[in-house]
Amino acid sequence: MSSAAVESLTADQIQVGQQLPPLSQDVTATTVVLGAMASRDWRPMHHDKDFAINRNGLKDIFINTPNNAAWFERYVTDWTGPKGRLGRMKFKMSSSVFPGDRMVLQGSVEGIGTDDTGCCWVDLDLAVLVDGAVSTSCKARVAVPLDVNDNPWQRKGDQWRP
Amino acid sequence: MSAVIPEIPPEVQALIGTEQYREKTTFDIEMGYVYNTCAAVQNGNPLFWDRQVAKDITGGFIAPPTMLSVWFRPHYWAPGAEGEQTALQTHFDLKRLLSLPEAIIAGNEMVFGAPVRPGDTLETYQVIRSISDVKTTKVGRGRFWVIDVEVINQHGEFVGRDTYSCLGYRRDAP
């Protein structure tokens, strides 16, 4: 596939307050274990239900931190397209996501601006919700192209200030 | 009987701000791990799946930036290794040194620099930034601590920083 056939959002298509399309995912034990193994996280609370209950005092195995980040990354770049380049991501887990949960990722644009180097940054307010309650809240900063000729991935050194 | 959480020992205080565990990746950065991660979250970003798109946009395949910590997680088993192999060793050191047997990651902040590419050799080190007073939480009583994990590549470029906010706790502490 040529990159010309792949669409990416440009700055002029983004406004403060804009909502990202929500993403729903039914979480199973496989979801949790796949994520843990893919992130090379062998800790038992992410694959051993007995350990999670009797050692950690939780109700089941739960999604691990790097996999949580991977879900947020996928959510952001599903929206921006491949030229969207993550600069920063901060999240706080207030409760865990377990098998049987339906997690919903949602988000909105908090800010958009251009830095001194001409890089366009979009600040996003994101969350994972389970049963309508926030399980993980996340702030992400993603660079997007100013126009179709711009490409944040070409930035290096002092031209990249996440 | 409930156990009292001890004060922070001076040798642990001395570790705050000190660089620890500088190490290089022990296996090649390769796309197999990337596909595992993309499959686990159904990430169809063509940067990771389409060679031509990756060439046009990022100069070739790269890894998802949020895989930053993946490259330094040890194998579950390796010849000659004894005991459980753990990533984020300073975190497990603090659990032991502070007598807090249980722990969870309460928050995480990542900053991303140069992209990681197949064949890269990465280097990392860890720095404990802070340890809190004793706190009472819904899972138990313990302390929060913050650890920075810095990553650079073989060209000396900043690849990223992973900051973990952790809670070490005892379920039986008063």
PDB file of N, CA, C and O in Angstrom, chain B residues 25 27-29 115-122 153-155 159:
ATOM      1  N   THR B  25      19.746  -4.049  26.098  1.00  0.00           N
ATOM      2  CA  THR B  25      18.803  -5.095  25.716  1.00  0.00           C
ATOM      3  C   THR B  25      19.557  -6.411  25.508  1.00  0.00           C
ATOM      4  O   THR B  25      20.683  -6.419  24.997  1.00  0.00           O
ATOM      5  N   PHE B  27      18.196  -9.009  23.840  1.00  0.00           N
ATOM      6  CA  PHE B  27      17.751  -9.678  22.614  1.00  0.00           C
ATOM      7  C   PHE B  27      17.495  -8.608  21.564  1.00  0.00           C
ATOM      8  O   PHE B  27      17.324  -7.423  21.885  1.00  0.00           O
ATOM      9  N   ASP B  28      17.501  -9.021  20.301  1.00  0.00           N
ATOM     10  CA  ASP B  28      17.339  -8.068  19.208  1.00  0.00           C
ATOM     11  C   ASP B  28      15.923  -7.497  19.185  1.00  0.00           C
ATOM     12  O   ASP B  28      14.953  -8.222  19.391  1.00  0.00           O
ATOM     13  N   ILE B  29      15.843  -6.216  18.918  1.00  0.00           N
ATOM     14  CA  ILE B  29      14.531  -5.615  18.659  1.00  0.00           C
ATOM     15  C   ILE B  29      14.047  -6.186  17.322  1.00  0.00           C
ATOM     16  O   ILE B  29      14.747  -6.083  16.310  1.00  0.00           O
ATOM     17  N   PRO B 115      12.121   6.955  17.526  1.00  0.00           N
ATOM     18  CA  PRO B 115      11.430   5.664  17.429  1.00  0.00           C
ATOM     19  C   PRO B 115      12.393   4.480  17.522  1.00  0.00           C
ATOM     20  O   PRO B 115      13.558   4.588  17.146  1.00  0.00           O
ATOM     21  N   VAL B 116      11.863   3.376  18.030  1.00  0.00           N
ATOM     22  CA  VAL B 116      12.635   2.124  18.126  1.00  0.00           C
ATOM     23  C   VAL B 116      12.440   1.338  16.839  1.00  0.00           C
ATOM     24  O   VAL B 116      11.310   1.174  16.369  1.00  0.00           O
ATOM     25  N   ARG B 117      13.567   0.869  16.274  1.00  0.00           N
ATOM     26  CA  ARG B 117      13.520   0.153  15.000  1.00  0.00           C
ATOM     27  C   ARG B 117      14.099  -1.261  15.154  1.00  0.00           C
ATOM     28  O   ARG B 117      14.956  -1.477  16.011  1.00  0.00           O
ATOM     29  N   PRO B 118      13.638  -2.190  14.319  1.00  0.00           N
ATOM     30  CA  PRO B 118      14.230  -3.533  14.344  1.00  0.00           C
ATOM     31  C   PRO B 118      15.754  -3.438  14.197  1.00  0.00           C
ATOM     32  O   PRO B 118      16.251  -2.684  13.363  1.00  0.00           O
ATOM     33  N   GLY B 119      16.457  -4.189  15.017  1.00  0.00           N
ATOM     34  CA  GLY B 119      17.919  -4.183  14.976  1.00  0.00           C
ATOM     35  C   GLY B 119      18.558  -3.214  15.939  1.00  0.00           C
ATOM     36  O   GLY B 119      19.774  -3.274  16.160  1.00  0.00           O
ATOM     37  N   ASP B 120      17.765  -2.315  16.530  1.00  0.00           N
ATOM     38  CA  ASP B 120      18.319  -1.364  17.498  1.00  0.00           C
ATOM     39  C   ASP B 120      18.874  -2.092  18.722  1.00  0.00           C
ATOM     40  O   ASP B 120      18.394  -3.169  19.102  1.00  0.00           O
ATOM     41  N   THR B 121      19.865  -1.478  19.346  1.00  0.00           N
ATOM     42  CA  THR B 121      20.338  -1.901  20.662  1.00  0.00           C
ATOM     43  C   THR B 121      20.041  -0.761  21.626  1.00  0.00           C
ATOM     44  O   THR B 121      20.489   0.367  21.411  1.00  0.00           O
ATOM     45  N   LEU B 122      19.261  -1.046  22.633  1.00  0.00           N
ATOM     46  CA  LEU B 122      18.842  -0.014  23.576  1.00  0.00           C
ATOM     47  C   LEU B 122      19.562  -0.178  24.904  1.00  0.00           C
ATOM     48  O   LEU B 122      20.004  -1.269  25.263  1.00  0.00           O
ATOM     49  N   ASN B 153      19.260   4.922  22.682  1.00  0.00           N
ATOM     50  CA  ASN B 153      19.601   3.913  21.666  1.00  0.00           C
ATOM     51  C   ASN B 153      21.106   3.896  21.369  1.00  0.00           C
ATOM     52  O   ASN B 153      21.893   4.614  22.009  1.00  0.00           O
ATOM     53  N   GLN B 154      21.503   3.075  20.412  1.00  0.00           N
ATOM     54  CA  GLN B 154      22.924   2.882  20.115  1.00  0.00           C
ATOM     55  C   GLN B 154      23.583   4.122  19.520  1.00  0.00           C
ATOM     56  O   GLN B 154      24.803   4.205  19.451  1.00  0.00           O
ATOM     57  N   HIS B 155      22.753   5.093  19.107  1.00  0.00           N
ATOM     58  CA  HIS B 155      23.286   6.357  18.581  1.00  0.00           C
ATOM     59  C   HIS B 155      23.359   7.428  19.671  1.00  0.00           C
ATOM     60  O   HIS B 155      23.714   8.572  19.380  1.00  0.00           O
ATOM     61  N   VAL B 159      15.407   7.836  23.664  1.00  0.00           N
ATOM     62  CA  VAL B 159      14.297   7.042  23.108  1.00  0.00           C
ATOM     63  C   VAL B 159      13.031   7.230  23.938  1.00  0.00           C
ATOM     64  O   VAL B 159      11.921   7.235  23.399  1.00  0.00           O
TER      65      VAL B 159
END
